[in-house]
Short mmCIF file of C-alpha atoms in Angstrom, two decimals:
data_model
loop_
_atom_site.label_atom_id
_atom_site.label_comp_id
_atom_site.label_asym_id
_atom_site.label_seq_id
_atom_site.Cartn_x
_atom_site.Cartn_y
_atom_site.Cartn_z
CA UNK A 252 54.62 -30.27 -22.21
CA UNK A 253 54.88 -27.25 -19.53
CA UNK A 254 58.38 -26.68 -18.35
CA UNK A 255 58.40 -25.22 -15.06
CA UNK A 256 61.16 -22.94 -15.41
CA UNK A 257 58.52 -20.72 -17.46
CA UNK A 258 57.62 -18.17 -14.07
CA UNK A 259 53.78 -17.57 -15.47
CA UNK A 260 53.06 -21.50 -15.90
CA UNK A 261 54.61 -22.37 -13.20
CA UNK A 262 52.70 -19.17 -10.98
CA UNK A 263 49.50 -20.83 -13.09
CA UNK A 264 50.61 -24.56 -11.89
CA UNK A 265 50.44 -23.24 -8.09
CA UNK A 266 47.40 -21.33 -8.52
CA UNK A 267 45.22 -24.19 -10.01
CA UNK A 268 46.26 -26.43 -7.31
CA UNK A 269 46.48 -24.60 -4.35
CA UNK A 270 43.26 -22.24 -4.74
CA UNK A 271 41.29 -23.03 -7.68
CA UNK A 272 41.14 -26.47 -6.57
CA UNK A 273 42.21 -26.50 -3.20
CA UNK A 274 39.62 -28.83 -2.04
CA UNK A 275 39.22 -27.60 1.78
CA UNK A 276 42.18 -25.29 2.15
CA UNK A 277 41.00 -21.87 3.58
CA UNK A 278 41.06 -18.74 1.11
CA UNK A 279 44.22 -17.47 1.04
CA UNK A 280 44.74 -14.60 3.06
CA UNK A 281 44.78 -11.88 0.47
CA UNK A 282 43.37 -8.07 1.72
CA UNK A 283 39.72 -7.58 1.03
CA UNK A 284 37.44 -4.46 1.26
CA UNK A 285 36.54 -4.85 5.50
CA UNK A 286 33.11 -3.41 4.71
CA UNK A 287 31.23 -3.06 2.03
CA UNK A 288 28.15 -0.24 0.92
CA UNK A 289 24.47 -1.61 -1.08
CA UNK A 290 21.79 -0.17 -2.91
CA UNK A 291 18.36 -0.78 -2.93
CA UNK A 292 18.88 -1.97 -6.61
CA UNK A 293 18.32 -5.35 -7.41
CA UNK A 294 16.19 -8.12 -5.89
CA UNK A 295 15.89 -8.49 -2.31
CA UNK A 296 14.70 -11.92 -0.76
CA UNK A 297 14.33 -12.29 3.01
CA UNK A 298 14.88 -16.12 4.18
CA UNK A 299 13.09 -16.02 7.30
CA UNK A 300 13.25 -20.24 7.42
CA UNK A 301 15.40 -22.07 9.86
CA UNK A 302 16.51 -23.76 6.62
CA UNK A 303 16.04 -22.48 3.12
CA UNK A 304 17.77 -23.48 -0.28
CA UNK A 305 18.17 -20.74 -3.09
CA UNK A 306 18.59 -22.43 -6.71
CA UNK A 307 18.63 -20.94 -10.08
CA UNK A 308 19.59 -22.16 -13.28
CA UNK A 309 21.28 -18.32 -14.49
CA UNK A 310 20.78 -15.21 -12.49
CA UNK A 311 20.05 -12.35 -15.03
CA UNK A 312 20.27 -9.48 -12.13
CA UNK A 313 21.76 -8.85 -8.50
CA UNK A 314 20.00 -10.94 -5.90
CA UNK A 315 20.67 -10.17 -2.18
CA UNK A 316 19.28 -12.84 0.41
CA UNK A 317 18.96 -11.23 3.69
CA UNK A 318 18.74 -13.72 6.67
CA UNK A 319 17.59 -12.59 10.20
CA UNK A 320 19.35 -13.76 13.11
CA UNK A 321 18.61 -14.26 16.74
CA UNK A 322 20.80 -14.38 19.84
CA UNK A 323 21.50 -17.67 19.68
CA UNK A 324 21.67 -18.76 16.05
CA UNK A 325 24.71 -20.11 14.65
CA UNK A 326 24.47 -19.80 11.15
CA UNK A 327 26.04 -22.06 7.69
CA UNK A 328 25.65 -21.45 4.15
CA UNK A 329 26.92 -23.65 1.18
CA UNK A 330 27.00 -21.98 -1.77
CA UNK A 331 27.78 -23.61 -5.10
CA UNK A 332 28.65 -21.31 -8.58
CA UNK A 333 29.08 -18.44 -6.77
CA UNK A 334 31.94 -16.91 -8.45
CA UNK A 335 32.50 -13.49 -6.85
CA UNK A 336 35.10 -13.35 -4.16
CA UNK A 337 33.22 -11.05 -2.20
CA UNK A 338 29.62 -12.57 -1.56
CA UNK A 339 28.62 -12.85 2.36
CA UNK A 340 28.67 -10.15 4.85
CA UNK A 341 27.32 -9.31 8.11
CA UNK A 342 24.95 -6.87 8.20
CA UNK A 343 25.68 -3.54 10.11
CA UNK A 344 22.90 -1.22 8.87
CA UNK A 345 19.21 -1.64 8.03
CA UNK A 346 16.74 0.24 5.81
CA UNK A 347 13.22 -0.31 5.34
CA UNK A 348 10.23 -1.50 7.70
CA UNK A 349 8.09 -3.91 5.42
CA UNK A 350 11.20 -4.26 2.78
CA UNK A 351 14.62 -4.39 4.31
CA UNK A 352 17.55 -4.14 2.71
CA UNK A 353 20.87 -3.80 4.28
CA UNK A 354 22.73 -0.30 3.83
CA UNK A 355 26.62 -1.51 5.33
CA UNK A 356 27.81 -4.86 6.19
CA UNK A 357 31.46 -6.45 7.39
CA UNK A 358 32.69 -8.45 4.80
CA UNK A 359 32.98 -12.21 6.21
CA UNK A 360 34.22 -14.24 2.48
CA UNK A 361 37.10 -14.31 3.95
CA UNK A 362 36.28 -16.35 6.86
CA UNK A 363 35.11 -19.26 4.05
CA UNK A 364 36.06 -22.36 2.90
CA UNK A 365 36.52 -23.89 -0.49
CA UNK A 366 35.27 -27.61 -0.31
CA UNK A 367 35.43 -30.40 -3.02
CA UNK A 368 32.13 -30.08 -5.45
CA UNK A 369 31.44 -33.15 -7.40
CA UNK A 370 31.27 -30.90 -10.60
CA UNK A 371 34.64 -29.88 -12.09
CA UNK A 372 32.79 -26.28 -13.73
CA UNK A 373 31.89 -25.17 -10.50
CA UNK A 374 33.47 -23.76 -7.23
CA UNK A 375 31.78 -24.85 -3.66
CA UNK A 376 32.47 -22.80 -0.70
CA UNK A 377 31.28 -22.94 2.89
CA UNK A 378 31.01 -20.89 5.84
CA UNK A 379 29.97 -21.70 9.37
CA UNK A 380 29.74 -18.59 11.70
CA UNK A 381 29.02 -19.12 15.54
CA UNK A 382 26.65 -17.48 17.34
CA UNK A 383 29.26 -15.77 19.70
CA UNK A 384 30.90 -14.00 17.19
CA UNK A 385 28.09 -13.11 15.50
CA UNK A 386 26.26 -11.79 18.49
CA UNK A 387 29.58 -10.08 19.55
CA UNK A 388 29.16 -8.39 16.28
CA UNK A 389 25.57 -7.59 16.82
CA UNK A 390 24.70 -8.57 13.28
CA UNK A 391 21.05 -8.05 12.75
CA UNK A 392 21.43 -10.15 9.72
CA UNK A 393 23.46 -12.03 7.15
CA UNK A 394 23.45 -11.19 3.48
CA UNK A 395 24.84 -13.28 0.62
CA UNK A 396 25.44 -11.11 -2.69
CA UNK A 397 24.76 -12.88 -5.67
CA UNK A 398 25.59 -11.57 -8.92
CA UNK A 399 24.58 -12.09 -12.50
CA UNK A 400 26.21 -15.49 -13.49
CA UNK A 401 24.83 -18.06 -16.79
CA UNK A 402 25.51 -20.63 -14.86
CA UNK A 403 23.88 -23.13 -12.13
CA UNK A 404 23.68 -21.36 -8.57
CA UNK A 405 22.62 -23.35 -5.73
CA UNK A 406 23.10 -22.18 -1.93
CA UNK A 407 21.95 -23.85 0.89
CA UNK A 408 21.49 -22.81 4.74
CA UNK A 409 20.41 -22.95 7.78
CA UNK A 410 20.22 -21.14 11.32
CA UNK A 411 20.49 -23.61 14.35
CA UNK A 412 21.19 -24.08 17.83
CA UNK A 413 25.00 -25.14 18.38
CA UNK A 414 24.70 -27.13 21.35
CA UNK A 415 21.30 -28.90 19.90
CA UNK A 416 23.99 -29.54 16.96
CA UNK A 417 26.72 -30.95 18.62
CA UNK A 418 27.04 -34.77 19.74
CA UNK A 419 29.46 -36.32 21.69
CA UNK A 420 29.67 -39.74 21.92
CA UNK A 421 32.08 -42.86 22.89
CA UNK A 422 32.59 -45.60 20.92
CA UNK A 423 32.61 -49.34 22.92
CA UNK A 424 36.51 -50.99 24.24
CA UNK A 425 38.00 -52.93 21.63
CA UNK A 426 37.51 -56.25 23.27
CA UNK A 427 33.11 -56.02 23.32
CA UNK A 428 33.43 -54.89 19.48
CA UNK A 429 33.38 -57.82 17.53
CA UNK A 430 30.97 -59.73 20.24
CA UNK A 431 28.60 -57.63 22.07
CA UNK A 432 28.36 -54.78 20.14
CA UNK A 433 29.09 -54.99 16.44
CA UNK A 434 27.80 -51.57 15.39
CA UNK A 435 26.51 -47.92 17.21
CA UNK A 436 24.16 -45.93 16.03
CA UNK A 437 25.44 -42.20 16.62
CA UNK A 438 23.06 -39.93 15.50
CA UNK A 439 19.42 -40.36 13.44
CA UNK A 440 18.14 -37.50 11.55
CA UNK A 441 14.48 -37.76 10.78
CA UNK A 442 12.98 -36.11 8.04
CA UNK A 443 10.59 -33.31 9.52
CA UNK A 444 13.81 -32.14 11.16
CA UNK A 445 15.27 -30.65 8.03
CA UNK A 446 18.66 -29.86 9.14
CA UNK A 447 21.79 -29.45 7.57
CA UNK A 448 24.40 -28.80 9.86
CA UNK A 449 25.34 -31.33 12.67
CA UNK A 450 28.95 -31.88 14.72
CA UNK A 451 29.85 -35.31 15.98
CA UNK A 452 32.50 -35.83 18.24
CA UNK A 453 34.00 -38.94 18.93
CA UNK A 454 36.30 -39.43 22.05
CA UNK A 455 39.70 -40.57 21.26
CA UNK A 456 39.67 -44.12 22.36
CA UNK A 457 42.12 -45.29 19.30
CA UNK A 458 45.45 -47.22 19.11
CA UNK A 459 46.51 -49.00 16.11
CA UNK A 460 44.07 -51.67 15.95
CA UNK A 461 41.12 -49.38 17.46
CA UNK A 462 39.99 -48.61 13.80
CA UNK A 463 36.38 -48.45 12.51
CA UNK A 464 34.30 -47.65 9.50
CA UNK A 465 31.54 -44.88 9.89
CA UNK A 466 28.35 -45.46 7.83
CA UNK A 467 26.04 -42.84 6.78
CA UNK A 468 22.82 -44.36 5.42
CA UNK A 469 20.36 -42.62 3.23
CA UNK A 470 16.83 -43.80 4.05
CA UNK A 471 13.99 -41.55 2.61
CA UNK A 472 14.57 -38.19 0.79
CA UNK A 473 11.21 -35.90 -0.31
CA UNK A 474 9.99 -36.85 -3.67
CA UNK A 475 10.85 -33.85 -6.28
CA UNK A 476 13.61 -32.39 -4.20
CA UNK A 477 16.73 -31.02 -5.17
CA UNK A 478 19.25 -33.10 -3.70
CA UNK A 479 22.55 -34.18 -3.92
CA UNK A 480 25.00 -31.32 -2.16
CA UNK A 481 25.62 -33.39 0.82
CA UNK A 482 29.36 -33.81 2.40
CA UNK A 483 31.06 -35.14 5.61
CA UNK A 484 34.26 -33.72 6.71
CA UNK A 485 36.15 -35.91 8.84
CA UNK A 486 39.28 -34.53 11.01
CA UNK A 487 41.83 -37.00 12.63
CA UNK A 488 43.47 -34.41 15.08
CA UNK A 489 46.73 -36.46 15.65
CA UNK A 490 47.50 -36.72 11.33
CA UNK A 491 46.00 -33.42 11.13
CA UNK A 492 44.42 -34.22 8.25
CA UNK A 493 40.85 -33.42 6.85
CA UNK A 494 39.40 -35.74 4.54
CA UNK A 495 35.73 -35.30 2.40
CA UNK A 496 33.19 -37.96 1.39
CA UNK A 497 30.42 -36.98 -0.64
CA UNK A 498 26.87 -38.49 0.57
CA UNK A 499 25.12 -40.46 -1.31
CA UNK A 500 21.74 -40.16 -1.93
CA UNK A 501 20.03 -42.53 -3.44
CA UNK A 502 17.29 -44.51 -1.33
CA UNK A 503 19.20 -47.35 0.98
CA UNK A 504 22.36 -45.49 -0.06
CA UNK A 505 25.88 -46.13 1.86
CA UNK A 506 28.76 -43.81 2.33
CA UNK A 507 31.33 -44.83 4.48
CA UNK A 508 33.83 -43.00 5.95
CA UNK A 509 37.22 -45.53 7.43
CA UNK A 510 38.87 -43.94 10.56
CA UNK A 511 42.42 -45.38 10.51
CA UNK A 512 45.40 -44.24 11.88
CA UNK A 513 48.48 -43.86 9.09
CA UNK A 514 50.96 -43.78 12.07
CA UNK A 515 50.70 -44.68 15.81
CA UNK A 516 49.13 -41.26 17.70
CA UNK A 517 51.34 -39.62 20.56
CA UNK A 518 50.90 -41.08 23.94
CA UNK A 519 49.89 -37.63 25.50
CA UNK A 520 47.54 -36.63 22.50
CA UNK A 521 43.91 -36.65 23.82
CA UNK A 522 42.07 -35.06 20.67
CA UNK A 523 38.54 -36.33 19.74
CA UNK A 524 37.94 -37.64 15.97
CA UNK A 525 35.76 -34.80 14.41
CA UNK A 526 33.10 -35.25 12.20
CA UNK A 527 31.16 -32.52 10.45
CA UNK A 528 27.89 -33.61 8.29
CA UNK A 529 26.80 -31.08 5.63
CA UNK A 530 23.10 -32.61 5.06
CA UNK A 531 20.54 -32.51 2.45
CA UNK A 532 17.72 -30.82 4.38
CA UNK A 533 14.86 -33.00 2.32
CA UNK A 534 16.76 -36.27 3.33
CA UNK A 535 16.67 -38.76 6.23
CA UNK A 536 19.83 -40.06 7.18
CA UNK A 537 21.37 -42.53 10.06
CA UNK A 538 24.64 -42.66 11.20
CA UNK A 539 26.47 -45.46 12.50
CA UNK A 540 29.59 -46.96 13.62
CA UNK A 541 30.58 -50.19 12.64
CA UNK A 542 34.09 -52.27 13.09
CA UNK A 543 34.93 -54.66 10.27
CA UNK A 544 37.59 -57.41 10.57
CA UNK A 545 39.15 -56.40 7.62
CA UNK A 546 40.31 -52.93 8.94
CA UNK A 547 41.96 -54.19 11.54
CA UNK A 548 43.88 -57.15 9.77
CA UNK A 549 45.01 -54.26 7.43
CA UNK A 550 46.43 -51.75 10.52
CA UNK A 551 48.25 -55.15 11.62
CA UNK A 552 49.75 -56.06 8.17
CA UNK A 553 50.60 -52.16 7.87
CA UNK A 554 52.39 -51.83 11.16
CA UNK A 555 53.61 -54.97 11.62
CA UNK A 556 53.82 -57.29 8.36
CA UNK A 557 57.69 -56.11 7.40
CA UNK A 558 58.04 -57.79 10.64
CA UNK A 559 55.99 -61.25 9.78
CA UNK A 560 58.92 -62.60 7.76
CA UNK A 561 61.60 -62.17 10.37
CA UNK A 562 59.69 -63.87 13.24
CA UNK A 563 58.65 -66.23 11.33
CA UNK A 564 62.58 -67.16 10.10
CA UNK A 565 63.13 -66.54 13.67
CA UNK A 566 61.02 -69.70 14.60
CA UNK A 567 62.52 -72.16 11.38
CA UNK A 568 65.59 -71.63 12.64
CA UNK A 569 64.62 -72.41 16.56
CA UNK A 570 63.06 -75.23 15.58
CA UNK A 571 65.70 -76.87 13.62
CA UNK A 572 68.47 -76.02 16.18
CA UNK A 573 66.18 -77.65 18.79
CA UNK A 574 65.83 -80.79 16.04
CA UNK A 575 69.85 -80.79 15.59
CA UNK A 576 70.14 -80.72 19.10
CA UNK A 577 67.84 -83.89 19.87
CA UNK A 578 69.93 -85.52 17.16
CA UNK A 579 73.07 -84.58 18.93
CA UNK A 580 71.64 -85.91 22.41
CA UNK A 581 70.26 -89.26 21.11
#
């Protein structure tokens, strides 16, 4: 049993739950080294792909994956087993013609997120820069330092187009849902597009009994792939709350994703639902919006079922006053 008037278990209690396993909490803000200086030593991979996946089973030496970018590329990178706190920067200074290698780069880990990993042995982070503040940086190039580790390392990324990434859509009035339009389709991925990164926005169009169920459906993923690092994010602005769902992957596969409110919004709150889909590039997926009955019985019952019991004493008791008082007439 761990007491917690022990000050190092209970400093080890707080620092397994709040950033070891913080699942989506930002790093804390703890001082790092602003930039940082590289050698030429080690191995030096340029990922010149609008999407590219790095996976090793150990790393026996330093790797350094230099990515290019342009004006307009917004750039994310998952990275799972990385263990070093340190381990993307922006790139300041180039060497080489036919080999780069970056001399001096900003450190950007701190601008990171640690996101739930379906593995307990194994930290996932994230990072999503924009292509403002990288171009208002004038970073040539990203680079993601990967040191010698015995363990699974798997990073995924991609450069894209924000505006090509971002959807905004509206979901149908409450009273055409369950008759003219029982499901939306939102957004369909194909599989030649290999992306990874897109932002849907959905405009806030939700009271109590407004909720719906978001489906994410799995139809074809490239035979021999590695698969399987997929993740939606889904922010409720007026709970301010984040909540993860992994993606499954498996052909036909279903993840679904509820949207309900825990308590009624403010009347002057005007915030979109977020959602942010962290994609398998070697997968097909289609995203839709569907509104079950069963939701919306449940935000009744939840809002209004302590008060069921009242009305409906409320009407026994009318209705036998009204019989007493037809007895009392006749």
């Amino acid at each position: 049993m761990i007491s917690t008037a022990n000050p190092t278990e209970l400093q080890s209690i707080l620092r397994h739950h709040f950033i070891s396993r913080s699942s989506g909490k930002h790093y804390p803000h703890s001082p790092v080294m602003p930039q940082s200086m590289f050698t030429s030593a080690g191995q030096w991979i340029e990922q010149e792909s609008n999407s590219w996946r790095f996976s090793r089973s150990k790393v026996l030496s330093t790797i350094y994956l230099l990515v290019p970018l342009s004006a307009d590329d917004s750039i994310i990178v998952v990275a799972n087993g990385i263990v070093k706190r340190d381990w993307i920067f922006g790139c300041t200074k180039l060497s080489g013609v036919e080999s780069k290698t970056c001399v001096e780069g900003d450190n950007l880990s701190e601008k990171g997120e640690i996101i739930p990993t379906k593995s307990k042995k194994s930290e996932r982070r994230i990072i999503n820069l924009p292509s403002e503040e990288l171009h208002k940086k004038q970073y040539s190039h990203i680079l993601i330092h990967i040191t010698p580790l015995d363990s699974q390392v798997d990073i995924l990324g991609e450069r894209y187009n924000s505006e090509q990434r971002t959807k905004h859509v509206d979901l149908p009035p409450l009273y055409s849902r369950f008759f003219l339009t029982p499901s939306v389709r939102l957004l369909a991925v194909s599989l030649p597009e290999q992306s990874v990164f897109y932002n849907v926005t959905v405009s806030r169009s939700y009271g109590i009994f407004e909720a719906a169920e978001f489906q994410l459906e799995t139809r074809l993923c490239r035979a021999g792939s590695v698969v399987g690092q997929g993740i939606i994010k889904l922010h409720l602005p007026w709970g301010k709350e984040d909540s993860h769902y992994h993606i499954r992957t498996a052909l036909g596969g279903l993840t679904h994703i509820p949207v309900r409110g825990h308590f009624n919004p403010p009347p002057d709150d005007n915030s979109d639902i977020n959602l942010q889909l962290i994609l398998d590039p070697e997968c097909s997926v289609v995203l839709t919006a569907k509104f079950p009955l069963y939701i919306i019985a449940s935000q009744f019952v939840k809002f209004y079922g302590i008060y069921i019991m009242g009305y409906a004493v409320s009407l026994i008791l009318a209705f036998l006053a009204g019989q007493m008082f037809c007895f009392e007439s006749s």
